[in-house]
C-alpha positions as a Python dict, from the first residue, in 0.01 Angstrom:
ca = {
    (1, 'M'): (0, 0, 0),
    (2, 'R'): (83, 379, -47),
    (3, 'T'): (177, 484, 311),
    (4, 'F'): (300, 869, 381),
    (5, 'P'): (658, 835, 264),
    (6, 'H'): (522, 764, -78),
    (7, 'I'): (282, 1010, -87),
    (8, 'L'): (535, 1283, 9),
    (9, 'H'): (783, 1176, -245),
    (10, 'D'): (486, 1193, -480),
    (11, 'R'): (391, 1576, -385),
    (12, 'A'): (742, 1672, -422),
    (13, 'Q'): (756, 1512, -814),
    (14, 'A'): (420, 1585, -925),
    (15, 'Q'): (438, 1950, -785),
    (16, 'P'): (722, 2072, -675),
    (17, 'D'): (668, 2477, -654),
    (18, 'A'): (334, 2415, -514),
    (19, 'V'): (269, 2594, -160),
    (20, 'A'): (220, 2287, 56),
    (21, 'Y'): (207, 2505, 442),
    (22, 'R'): (205, 2812, 558),
    (23, 'F'): (288, 2925, 884),
    (24, 'F'): (160, 3266, 1005),
    (25, 'Q'): (241, 3455, 1320),
    (26, 'G'): (212, 3775, 1383),
    (27, 'A'): (-58, 4088, 1283),
    (28, 'S'): (137, 4125, 908),
    (29, 'L'): (-69, 3796, 820),
    (30, 'V'): (253, 3740, 600),
    (31, 'P'): (341, 3369, 636),
    (32, 'E'): (655, 3157, 567),
    (33, 'D'): (600, 2950, 304),
    (34, 'L'): (724, 2566, 208),
    (35, 'S'): (620, 2358, -93),
    (36, 'F'): (551, 2012, -144),
    (37, 'Q'): (971, 1966, -253),
    (38, 'Q'): (1103, 2162, 23),
    (39, 'V'): (897, 1960, 277),
    (40, 'W'): (992, 1616, 98),
    (41, 'Q'): (1419, 1739, 105),
    (42, 'Q'): (1394, 1866, 490),
    (43, 'A'): (1163, 1562, 573),
    (44, 'A'): (1415, 1322, 408),
    (45, 'A'): (1734, 1492, 505),
    (46, 'L'): (1618, 1449, 881),
    (47, 'A'): (1470, 1102, 823),
    (48, 'A'): (1868, 984, 676),
    (49, 'V'): (1997, 1138, 1025),
    (50, 'L'): (1731, 939, 1183),
    (51, 'Q'): (1826, 617, 1018),
    (52, 'S'): (2165, 660, 1061),
    (53, 'R'): (2180, 690, 1429),
    (54, 'G'): (1919, 360, 1408),
    (55, 'L'): (1607, 526, 1545),
    (56, 'A'): (1377, 309, 1281),
    (57, 'G'): (1141, 152, 1462),
    (58, 'E'): (1233, 333, 1788),
    (59, 'R'): (1029, 624, 1969),
    (60, 'V'): (1103, 963, 1934),
    (61, 'L'): (970, 1250, 2151),
    (62, 'L'): (842, 1574, 1942),
    (63, 'T'): (814, 1885, 2096),
    (64, 'C'): (838, 2169, 1911),
    (65, 'K'): (777, 2545, 1996),
    (66, 'S'): (777, 2592, 1621),
    (67, 'Q'): (506, 2470, 1338),
    (68, 'R'): (733, 2466, 1059),
    (69, 'H'): (999, 2207, 1309),
    (70, 'F'): (682, 2027, 1394),
    (71, 'V'): (574, 1918, 1059),
    (72, 'I'): (908, 1829, 894),
    (73, 'A'): (1009, 1632, 1204),
    (74, 'F'): (688, 1435, 1220),
    (75, 'F'): (730, 1401, 816),
    (76, 'A'): (1080, 1238, 922),
    (77, 'C'): (999, 997, 1136),
    (78, 'L'): (703, 871, 943),
    (79, 'M'): (983, 842, 638),
    (80, 'A'): (1274, 711, 892),
    (81, 'G'): (1031, 443, 997),
    (82, 'A'): (1047, 567, 1351),
    (83, 'V'): (759, 582, 1609),
    (84, 'A'): (671, 965, 1686),
    (85, 'V'): (550, 1041, 1995),
    (86, 'P'): (408, 1414, 1979),
    (87, 'T'): (355, 1630, 2295),
    (88, 'A'): (295, 1954, 2397),
    (89, 'L'): (637, 2177, 2551),
    (90, 'P'): (597, 2146, 2909),
    (91, 'R'): (554, 2490, 3042),
    (92, 'R'): (295, 2431, 3284),
    (93, 'N'): (323, 2188, 3593),
    (94, 'A'): (17, 2010, 3437),
    (95, 'L'): (211, 1933, 3136),
    (96, 'L'): (538, 1868, 3283),
    (97, 'E'): (358, 1575, 3486),
    (98, 'R'): (266, 1481, 3152),
    (99, 'L'): (580, 1453, 2996),
    (100, 'H'): (676, 1222, 3317),
    (101, 'V'): (357, 999, 3248),
    (102, 'L'): (456, 980, 2850),
    (103, 'S'): (817, 884, 2970),
    (104, 'R'): (792, 610, 3146),
    (105, 'D'): (484, 444, 2963),
    (106, 'A'): (669, 507, 2621),
    (107, 'G'): (993, 460, 2677),
    (108, 'F'): (1135, 681, 2388),
    (109, 'C'): (1510, 659, 2318),
    (110, 'A'): (1567, 1027, 2122),
    (111, 'L'): (1409, 1337, 2129),
    (112, 'V'): (1324, 1659, 1897),
    (113, 'S'): (1274, 1992, 2044),
    (114, 'D'): (1372, 2352, 1939),
    (115, 'S'): (1333, 2505, 2245),
    (116, 'D'): (1539, 2596, 2578),
    (117, 'D'): (1211, 2496, 2760),
    (118, 'L'): (1271, 2158, 2733),
    (119, 'Q'): (1630, 2002, 2935),
    (120, 'L'): (1708, 1661, 2966),
    (121, 'S'): (1689, 1699, 3295),
    (122, 'H'): (1329, 1738, 3278),
    (123, 'F'): (1303, 1351, 3230),
    (124, 'P'): (1291, 1094, 3511),
    (125, 'D'): (1580, 931, 3325),
    (126, 'P'): (1802, 1130, 3139),
    (127, 'A'): (2003, 855, 3077),
    (128, 'A'): (1792, 683, 2870),
    (129, 'I'): (1743, 934, 2561),
    (130, 'S'): (2064, 916, 2363),
    (131, 'E'): (1979, 1122, 2114),
    (132, 'H'): (1867, 1472, 2125),
    (133, 'I'): (1822, 1700, 1786),
    (134, 'D'): (1779, 2000, 1786),
    (135, 'M'): (1543, 2148, 1481),
    (136, 'R'): (1689, 2499, 1531),
    (137, 'A'): (2075, 2373, 1471),
    (138, 'F'): (1920, 2109, 1208),
    (139, 'A'): (1727, 2382, 1015),
    (140, 'L'): (2062, 2586, 927),
    (141, 'R'): (2281, 2264, 803),
    (142, 'P'): (2351, 2352, 464),
    (143, 'D'): (2349, 2012, 364),
    (144, 'H'): (1987, 1901, 318),
    (145, 'A'): (2002, 1809, -2),
    (146, 'D'): (2295, 1570, 0),
    (147, 'L'): (2152, 1421, 327),
    (148, 'A'): (1833, 1348, 159),
    (149, 'Q'): (1972, 1153, -68),
    (150, 'Q'): (2100, 912, 182),
    (151, 'W'): (1751, 842, 306),
    (152, 'A'): (1612, 515, 200),
    (153, 'M'): (1268, 447, 183),
    (154, 'P'): (1155, 207, 472),
    (155, 'A'): (977, -77, 420),
    (156, 'L'): (646, -51, 544),
    (157, 'Q'): (305, -251, 579),
    (158, 'A'): (-14, -141, 681),
    (159, 'G'): (32, -269, 1006),
    (160, 'D'): (299, -105, 1085),
    (161, 'L'): (317, 163, 1372),
    (162, 'A'): (347, 527, 1288),
    (163, 'F'): (305, 708, 1597),
    (164, 'L'): (147, 684, 1956),
    (165, 'Q'): (-118, 945, 2026),
    (166, 'Y'): (-118, 971, 2383),
    (167, 'T'): (-514, 1043, 2499),
    (168, 'S'): (-627, 1385, 2628),
    (169, 'G'): (-649, 1211, 2963),
    (170, 'S'): (-999, 1333, 3015),
    (171, 'T'): (-1131, 1074, 3213),
    (172, 'G'): (-794, 918, 3332),
    (173, 'E'): (-431, 863, 3291),
    (174, 'P'): (-348, 938, 2910),
    (175, 'K'): (-260, 641, 2729),
    (176, 'G'): (-81, 596, 2418),
    (177, 'V'): (-292, 522, 2113),
    (178, 'M'): (-96, 307, 1839),
    (179, 'V'): (-177, 417, 1518),
    (180, 'T'): (-28, 300, 1198),
    (181, 'H'): (24, 369, 864),
    (182, 'G'): (-233, 208, 719),
    (183, 'N'): (-493, 412, 1001),
    (184, 'L'): (-325, 713, 921),
    (185, 'V'): (-397, 670, 543),
    (186, 'N'): (-734, 510, 565),
    (187, 'N'): (-849, 794, 797),
    (188, 'C'): (-755, 1041, 550),
    (189, 'L'): (-941, 883, 297),
    (190, 'A'): (-1244, 898, 526),
    (191, 'I'): (-1206, 1261, 578),
    (192, 'G'): (-1127, 1357, 216),
    (193, 'Q'): (-1455, 1209, 159),
    (194, 'G'): (-1697, 1363, 460),
    (195, 'M'): (-1553, 1684, 357),
    (196, 'G'): (-1540, 1698, -38),
    (197, 'L'): (-1145, 1748, -34),
    (198, 'D'): (-886, 1762, -315),
    (199, 'A'): (-652, 1974, -441),
    (200, 'S'): (-809, 2280, -505),
    (201, 'A'): (-891, 2282, -102),
    (202, 'R'): (-713, 2539, 98),
    (203, 'V'): (-703, 2437, 478),
    (204, 'F'): (-620, 2637, 772),
    (205, 'T'): (-603, 2497, 1105),
    (206, 'A'): (-553, 2708, 1467),
    (207, 'L'): (-487, 2375, 1675),
    (208, 'P'): (-262, 2198, 1849),
    (209, 'L'): (-54, 2019, 1583),
    (210, 'F'): (104, 1749, 1817),
    (211, 'H'): (-291, 1690, 1873),
    (212, 'D'): (-485, 1471, 1641),
    (213, 'M'): (-742, 1709, 1474),
    (214, 'G'): (-453, 1955, 1397),
    (215, 'L'): (-227, 1701, 1319),
    (216, 'V'): (-419, 1460, 1148),
    (217, 'G'): (-698, 1685, 1027),
    (218, 'G'): (-466, 1949, 914),
    (219, 'V'): (-129, 1813, 861),
    (220, 'L'): (-126, 1492, 713),
    (221, 'Q'): (-467, 1527, 525),
    (222, 'S'): (-348, 1828, 338),
    (223, 'M'): (-53, 1666, 222),
    (224, 'Y'): (-294, 1333, 139),
    (225, 'S'): (-537, 1564, -49),
    (226, 'G'): (-264, 1756, -271),
    (227, 'C'): (-379, 2074, -134),
    (228, 'S'): (-226, 2368, 64),
    (229, 'A'): (-221, 2393, 478),
    (230, 'S'): (-234, 2693, 644),
    (231, 'C'): (-117, 2716, 1022),
    (232, 'M'): (-124, 2951, 1314),
    (233, 'T'): (-67, 2915, 1706),
    (234, 'P'): (-362, 2809, 1917),
    (235, 'A'): (-199, 3066, 2177),
    (236, 'E'): (-209, 3329, 1903),
    (237, 'F'): (-557, 3244, 1821),
    (238, 'V'): (-637, 3250, 2182),
    (239, 'Q'): (-508, 3624, 2230),
    (240, 'Y'): (-607, 3736, 1851),
    (241, 'P'): (-922, 3560, 1754),
    (242, 'E'): (-989, 3805, 1464),
    (243, 'R'): (-668, 3688, 1283),
    (244, 'W'): (-811, 3336, 1222),
    (245, 'L'): (-1093, 3466, 1020),
    (246, 'Q'): (-892, 3758, 867),
    (247, 'I'): (-640, 3498, 709),
    (248, 'I'): (-952, 3285, 602),
    (249, 'S'): (-1055, 3613, 424),
    (250, 'R'): (-740, 3716, 294),
    (251, 'Y'): (-627, 3345, 159),
    (252, 'G'): (-938, 3242, 14),
    (253, 'M'): (-974, 2933, 292),
    (254, 'T'): (-1190, 2674, 240),
    (255, 'T'): (-1184, 2445, 511),
    (256, 'S'): (-1109, 2559, 878),
    (257, 'G'): (-1245, 2467, 1192),
    (258, 'G'): (-1183, 2335, 1563),
    (259, 'P'): (-1391, 2256, 1873),
    (260, 'N'): (-1664, 2480, 1978),
    (261, 'F'): (-1499, 2730, 2193),
    (262, 'M'): (-1310, 2865, 1889),
    (263, 'Y'): (-1629, 2988, 1739),
    (264, 'Q'): (-1769, 3065, 2103),
    (265, 'L'): (-1473, 3312, 2131),
    (266, 'A'): (-1510, 3435, 1804),
    (267, 'A'): (-1909, 3563, 1821),
    (268, 'Q'): (-1817, 3705, 2162),
    (269, 'S'): (-1451, 3872, 2084),
    (270, 'I'): (-1396, 3998, 1731),
    (271, 'K'): (-1536, 4354, 1740),
    (272, 'P'): (-1743, 4549, 1440),
    (273, 'E'): (-1433, 4707, 1366),
    (274, 'Q'): (-1215, 4383, 1356),
    (275, 'M'): (-1462, 4270, 1066),
    (276, 'T'): (-1417, 4565, 830),
    (277, 'G'): (-1361, 4407, 500),
    (278, 'L'): (-1391, 4085, 623),
    (279, 'D'): (-1536, 3836, 307),
    (280, 'L'): (-1567, 3460, 413),
    (281, 'S'): (-1766, 3353, 138),
    (282, 'S'): (-1467, 3091, 31),
    (283, 'W'): (-1513, 2908, 362),
    (284, 'K'): (-1705, 2604, 232),
    (285, 'V'): (-1624, 2349, 550),
    (286, 'A'): (-1636, 2528, 903),
    (287, 'F'): (-1587, 2226, 1123),
    (288, 'C'): (-1641, 2152, 1465),
    (289, 'G'): (-1607, 1886, 1668),
    (290, 'A'): (-1372, 1730, 1981),
    (291, 'E'): (-1624, 1836, 2214),
    (292, 'P'): (-1977, 1898, 2291),
    (293, 'I'): (-2148, 2165, 2006),
    (294, 'R'): (-2391, 2377, 2166),
    (295, 'P'): (-2628, 2489, 1920),
    (296, 'A'): (-2650, 2843, 2042),
    (297, 'T'): (-2235, 2929, 2012),
    (298, 'I'): (-2295, 2837, 1643),
    (299, 'E'): (-2617, 3025, 1562),
    (300, 'A'): (-2432, 3312, 1730),
    (301, 'F'): (-2155, 3298, 1553),
    (302, 'T'): (-2370, 3249, 1193),
    (303, 'S'): (-2543, 3556, 1265),
    (304, 'K'): (-2271, 3804, 1377),
    (305, 'F'): (-2080, 3703, 1070),
    (306, 'A'): (-2334, 3637, 775),
    (307, 'A'): (-2243, 4051, 683),
    (308, 'A'): (-1927, 3880, 626),
    (309, 'G'): (-2070, 3588, 386),
    (310, 'F'): (-2053, 3319, 635),
    (311, 'R'): (-2331, 3031, 535),
    (312, 'P'): (-2515, 2850, 750),
    (313, 'A'): (-2457, 2579, 549),
    (314, 'S'): (-2051, 2565, 555),
    (315, 'F'): (-2124, 2463, 901),
    (316, 'Y'): (-2021, 2083, 925),
    (317, 'A'): (-2048, 1922, 1264),
    (318, 'C'): (-1820, 1583, 1291),
    (319, 'Y'): (-1729, 1323, 1581),
    (320, 'G'): (-1382, 1164, 1621),
    (321, 'M'): (-1132, 1036, 1881),
    (322, 'A'): (-785, 957, 1924),
    (323, 'E'): (-860, 558, 1915),
    (324, 'S'): (-998, 593, 1590),
    (325, 'T'): (-693, 811, 1406),
    (326, 'L'): (-941, 1099, 1453),
    (327, 'F'): (-1227, 1107, 1218),
    (328, 'I'): (-1540, 862, 1290),
    (329, 'T'): (-1870, 1027, 1150),
    (330, 'G'): (-1927, 1382, 963),
    (331, 'A'): (-2203, 1586, 796),
    (332, 'A'): (-2286, 1599, 453),
    (333, 'R'): (-2115, 1900, 318),
    (334, 'G'): (-2350, 2194, 259),
    (335, 'A'): (-2566, 2036, 523),
    (336, 'G'): (-2548, 2338, 795),
    (337, 'L'): (-2683, 2284, 1160),
    (338, 'M'): (-2865, 1965, 1228),
    (339, 'T'): (-3019, 1909, 1553),
    (340, 'D'): (-3222, 1680, 1761),
    (341, 'R'): (-3528, 1870, 2018),
    (342, 'R'): (-3676, 1535, 2146),
    (343, 'T'): (-3454, 1630, 2472),
    (344, 'D'): (-3403, 1897, 2715),
    (345, 'G'): (-3155, 2049, 2520),
    (346, 'A'): (-3112, 2022, 2176),
    (347, 'I'): (-2813, 1753, 2064),
    (348, 'V'): (-2621, 1816, 1697),
    (349, 'G'): (-2606, 1565, 1425),
    (350, 'C'): (-2255, 1459, 1405),
    (351, 'G'): (-2335, 1339, 1048),
    (352, 'H'): (-2250, 922, 907),
    (353, 'P'): (-1942, 738, 876),
    (354, 'R'): (-1703, 753, 585),
    (355, 'H'): (-1487, 518, 394),
    (356, 'D'): (-1534, 168, 550),
    (357, 'T'): (-1622, 267, 915),
    (358, 'V'): (-1923, 127, 1076),
    (359, 'L'): (-2104, 285, 1366),
    (360, 'A'): (-2348, 35, 1632),
    (361, 'I'): (-2549, 175, 1944),
    (362, 'V'): (-2504, -63, 2192),
    (363, 'E'): (-2638, -143, 2578),
    (364, 'P'): (-2314, -146, 2776),
    (365, 'E'): (-2363, -404, 3025),
    (366, 'S'): (-2593, -673, 2827),
    (367, 'R'): (-2389, -593, 2481),
    (368, 'E'): (-2693, -584, 2302),
    (369, 'R'): (-2727, -405, 1976),
    (370, 'Q'): (-2995, -92, 2052),
    (371, 'A'): (-3266, -11, 1807),
    (372, 'D'): (-3259, 309, 1622),
    (373, 'G'): (-3355, 644, 1843),
    (374, 'A'): (-3242, 452, 2177),
    (375, 'V'): (-2948, 544, 2366),
    (376, 'G'): (-2621, 353, 2439),
    (377, 'E'): (-2240, 322, 2389),
    (378, 'I'): (-2104, 419, 2062),
    (379, 'W'): (-1897, 143, 1910),
    (380, 'V'): (-1720, 142, 1581),
    (381, 'H'): (-1494, -62, 1355),
    (382, 'G'): (-1317, -3, 1067),
    (383, 'S'): (-975, 40, 893),
    (384, 'S'): (-912, 398, 1072),
    (385, 'I'): (-984, 185, 1399),
    (386, 'A'): (-591, 183, 1597),
    (387, 'A'): (-405, -118, 1701),
    (388, 'G'): (-446, -50, 2071),
    (389, 'Y'): (-326, 114, 2368),
    (390, 'W'): (53, 96, 2407),
    (391, 'Q'): (151, -189, 2661),
    (392, 'R'): (-166, -213, 2799),
    (393, 'Q'): (-316, -555, 2701),
    (394, 'E'): (-594, -548, 2925),
    (395, 'Q'): (-722, -236, 2855),
    (396, 'T'): (-707, -276, 2483),
    (397, 'A'): (-907, -622, 2486),
    (398, 'D'): (-1148, -400, 2680),
    (399, 'Y'): (-1193, -128, 2475),
    (400, 'F'): (-1066, -224, 2131),
    (401, 'H'): (-1199, -641, 2081),
    (402, 'A'): (-1555, -590, 2195),
    (403, 'T'): (-1837, -803, 2050),
    (404, 'I'): (-2194, -725, 2027),
    (405, 'A'): (-2422, -1044, 2192),
    (406, 'G'): (-2547, -1278, 1946),
    (407, 'E'): (-2323, -1127, 1639),
    (408, 'G'): (-2018, -1357, 1609),
    (409, 'A'): (-1633, -1223, 1610),
    (410, 'Q'): (-1678, -908, 1456),
    (411, 'R'): (-1437, -678, 1726),
    (412, 'Y'): (-1548, -346, 1766),
    (413, 'L'): (-1407, -1, 1920),
    (414, 'R'): (-1598, 108, 2232),
    (415, 'T'): (-1578, 473, 2223),
    (416, 'G'): (-1690, 573, 2609),
    (417, 'D'): (-1937, 826, 2417),
    (418, 'L'): (-2313, 783, 2461),
    (419, 'G'): (-2531, 862, 2204),
    (420, 'Y'): (-2786, 734, 1917),
    (421, 'V'): (-2865, 704, 1580),
    (422, 'V'): (-3175, 849, 1355),
    (423, 'D'): (-3173, 808, 981),
    (424, 'G'): (-2831, 717, 973),
    (425, 'Q'): (-2672, 1044, 1172),
    (426, 'L'): (-2529, 1000, 1470),
    (427, 'F'): (-2611, 1227, 1795),
    (428, 'V'): (-2354, 1225, 2069),
    (429, 'S'): (-2526, 1282, 2429),
    (430, 'G'): (-2241, 1244, 2664),
    (431, 'R'): (-1972, 1017, 2799),
    (432, 'L'): (-2009, 670, 2979),
    (433, 'K'): (-1782, 730, 3275),
    (434, 'D'): (-1940, 1082, 3343),
    (435, 'L'): (-2289, 966, 3440),
    (436, 'I'): (-2412, 1042, 3764),
    (437, 'I'): (-2710, 807, 3888),
    (438, 'H'): (-2941, 918, 4150),
    (439, 'Y'): (-3169, 709, 4335),
    (440, 'G'): (-3149, 440, 4036),
    (441, 'K'): (-3182, 763, 3782),
    (442, 'K'): (-2909, 861, 3501),
    (443, 'Y'): (-2784, 1232, 3449),
    (444, 'L'): (-2558, 1346, 3201),
    (445, 'P'): (-2333, 1613, 3398),
    (446, 'Q'): (-2345, 1799, 3085),
    (447, 'D'): (-2752, 1862, 3127),
    (448, 'I'): (-2701, 1944, 3488),
    (449, 'E'): (-2397, 2221, 3387),
    (450, 'N'): (-2617, 2393, 3113),
    (451, 'E'): (-2879, 2439, 3295),
    (452, 'A'): (-2697, 2572, 3519),
    (453, 'E'): (-2574, 2845, 3294),
    (454, 'R'): (-2846, 2894, 3127),
    (455, 'H'): (-2992, 2956, 3456),
    (456, 'H'): (-2761, 3280, 3585),
    (457, 'S'): (-2544, 3511, 3397),
    (458, 'A'): (-2254, 3521, 3647),
    (459, 'L'): (-2140, 3173, 3550),
    (460, 'R'): (-1874, 3153, 3284),
    (461, 'E'): (-1985, 2980, 2979),
    (462, 'S'): (-1887, 2619, 2920),
    (463, 'G'): (-1712, 2657, 3277),
    (464, 'G'): (-1865, 2395, 3507),
    (465, 'G'): (-1847, 2015, 3644),
    (466, 'A'): (-2054, 1767, 3789),
    (467, 'F'): (-2022, 1516, 3920),
    (468, 'S'): (-2080, 1237, 4224),
    (469, 'V'): (-1866, 1150, 4536),
    (470, 'S'): (-1894, 892, 4819),
    (471, 'Q'): (-1877, 1046, 5143),
    (472, 'G'): (-1986, 905, 5463),
    (473, 'G'): (-2124, 582, 5317),
    (474, 'K'): (-2365, 816, 5084),
    (475, 'E'): (-2343, 957, 4732),
    (476, 'R'): (-2333, 1314, 4655),
    (477, 'T'): (-2388, 1535, 4425),
    (478, 'V'): (-2123, 1798, 4341),
    (479, 'L'): (-2141, 2112, 4110),
    (480, 'V'): (-1847, 2309, 4045),
    (481, 'F'): (-1887, 2639, 3834),
    (482, 'E'): (-1613, 2920, 3728),
    (483, 'L'): (-1756, 3280, 3797),
    (484, 'K'): (-1707, 3541, 3582),
    (485, 'R'): (-1474, 3809, 3697),
    (486, 'E'): (-1706, 4044, 3782),
    (487, 'W'): (-1826, 3879, 4045),
    (488, 'L'): (-1605, 3795, 4245),
    (489, 'R'): (-1651, 4113, 4410),
    (490, 'R'): (-2013, 4026, 4458),
    (491, 'H'): (-1892, 3800, 4727),
    (492, 'Q'): (-2174, 3859, 4990),
    (493, 'E'): (-2438, 3744, 4671),
    (494, 'W'): (-2223, 3375, 4679),
    (495, 'P'): (-2493, 3226, 4914),
    (496, 'E'): (-2814, 3326, 4710),
    (497, 'L'): (-2688, 3265, 4391),
    (498, 'A'): (-2579, 2920, 4506),
    (499, 'A'): (-2927, 2857, 4648),
    (500, 'S'): (-3133, 2977, 4305),
    (501, 'V'): (-2885, 2734, 4079),
    (502, 'R'): (-2974, 2459, 4296),
    (503, 'S'): (-3339, 2536, 4285),
    (504, 'A'): (-3329, 2590, 3873),
    (505, 'V'): (-3184, 2212, 3877),
    (506, 'S'): (-3379, 2087, 4091),
    (507, 'S'): (-3700, 2281, 3926),
    (508, 'R'): (-3581, 2177, 3549),
    (509, 'L'): (-3428, 1782, 3629),
    (510, 'G'): (-3563, 1677, 3906),
    (511, 'L'): (-3204, 1619, 4050),
    (512, 'T'): (-3104, 1789, 4454),
    (513, 'L'): (-2757, 1926, 4405),
    (514, 'D'): (-2574, 1830, 4754),
    (515, 'E'): (-2321, 2108, 4711),
    (516, 'V'): (-2275, 2422, 4462),
    (517, 'L'): (-1926, 2552, 4462),
    (518, 'F'): (-1790, 2840, 4297),
    (519, 'I'): (-1374, 2838, 4146),
    (520, 'K'): (-1214, 3111, 4012),
    (521, 'P'): (-1232, 3169, 3632),
    (522, 'G'): (-984, 2957, 3481),
    (523, 'A'): (-972, 2681, 3723),
    (524, 'L'): (-1158, 2429, 3577),
    (525, 'P'): (-986, 2138, 3502),
    (526, 'R'): (-923, 2067, 3099),
    (527, 'T'): (-752, 1872, 2880),
    (528, 'S'): (-540, 2007, 2590),
    (529, 'S'): (-831, 2013, 2381),
    (530, 'G'): (-1057, 2196, 2618),
    (531, 'K'): (-1247, 1948, 2734),
    (532, 'V'): (-1371, 1922, 3069),
    (533, 'R'): (-1208, 1664, 3295),
    (534, 'R'): (-1463, 1611, 3529),
    (535, 'N'): (-1259, 1299, 3732),
    (536, 'Q'): (-975, 1525, 3752),
    (537, 'C'): (-1221, 1793, 3922),
    (538, 'R'): (-1378, 1545, 4120),
    (539, 'L'): (-1019, 1413, 4231),
    (540, 'D'): (-922, 1768, 4299),
    (541, 'Y'): (-1232, 1804, 4497),
    (542, 'L'): (-1186, 1560, 4703),
    (543, 'D'): (-808, 1646, 4810),
    (544, 'G'): (-959, 2033, 4852),
    (545, 'V'): (-735, 2160, 4590),
    (546, 'L'): (-1013, 2351, 4320),
    (547, 'A'): (-932, 2738, 4322),
    (548, 'R'): (-1203, 2760, 4502),
    (549, 'A'): (-1354, 3184, 4422),
    (550, 'E'): (-1226, 3422, 4695),
    (551, 'A'): (-1355, 3768, 4763),
    (552, 'P'): (-1082, 4020, 4673),
    (553, 'A'): (-918, 4165, 4977),
    (554, 'P'): (-1068, 4503, 5083),
}
């Protein structure tokens, strides 16, 4: 089969001077470009170095500040037959702890980086890392062309390991998903089918490139389709969300998106004067996934930017996860926002599976297939499903080798997500592990969080976490919520606010909250993609380390 090393080589031969990647940084909105030939030559040169150091088949940690360096380094690992382990730079204690988890779990023996923020002393066993390549020095080497000629095409099979994509840890410790070369090609095929991508597309991402949506959906998908991809750092997007839309407008981007919070931030933060001259008519696929999609957010975004040419039909809901490489289902291109309002809150339809992916809705205890419209756990099989979890045979058997009762030996991936299917379209309703059971009745935590947020403007949007705890032999239901900054000074009103939230949840959902706890803005535990880490929130609550809201000093 054609793997990505073959695809890179073919692109460099067929369209050497065409722009493969654009990297944006700063207010000028003038990018640094890389052609397909430049990407191949630089990646092949680095791959030759990796091969010469005996790293074929070995795990290599990738953590780069520069998006350009990351793209070259990741492709070099694929071309060398090495196993990339991408992760974020450890600029915060939580990320340093994650790095320690990866170090112990992945057992990588080489490091490719470009920042002084990461030193070998940061690792539990620095002596285990025999090779350290600084991308800043490598980029300045004058012999890329000579090195590229020394590269040897690896003899790769579909089942060979391409990289370890560590999960976000939203429901537990991060696990290394074993993504194969076959998984990458097949998932890119599915994405291309779902979004209608070809060489004429122009993809733009402001997502982390070490995360599956930015990596597979941005960097790899564009190389597979033969189109250009443009990148902006997530930090720049958060600080200047208007640049996301200005770049789409100036360069005629056709495909861009991310989690719900990106649309929410843009709708709330971009000022009218920053929309002057904005033309979003080229934007054909505005994808949204990775976290619950809120209809109110999408409707606010669509309404605000309609005058700039954004069409409601461009919105593209999708669903996926690292265990399926990335993409599982996607809407029909041009269908726009589709919702099901049979429940208390509208749920967005995430479309249909693509390529050879097959969905099943299964009752998790009995493992029996559910009828259309019935809620159950989402199970998936197909060529995009990863090989399992690295060094975790028991969890691999539990999650990747599930079988439906009475349906033979066909293996499915248990996603851990709850949902239902209507007319072939998937509606995702929550996480199985996050379910709250109160006197035998099941509640989705996001229903509790959404009801509280709708009830009072003091609560930050998407800033809550609901969970249950066992204390004194009893189950208690707790809701923690970030307060808006202007409410930190109104501490005398907090008891009344908590009572009001408790009353609203009880009236609407029939659930009595045992405690409502207000925390500081930004204190809610989240994954790198913005998902609420409810289990970590529960643990932090039990340990008493949640950053509670405090009245400012007089």
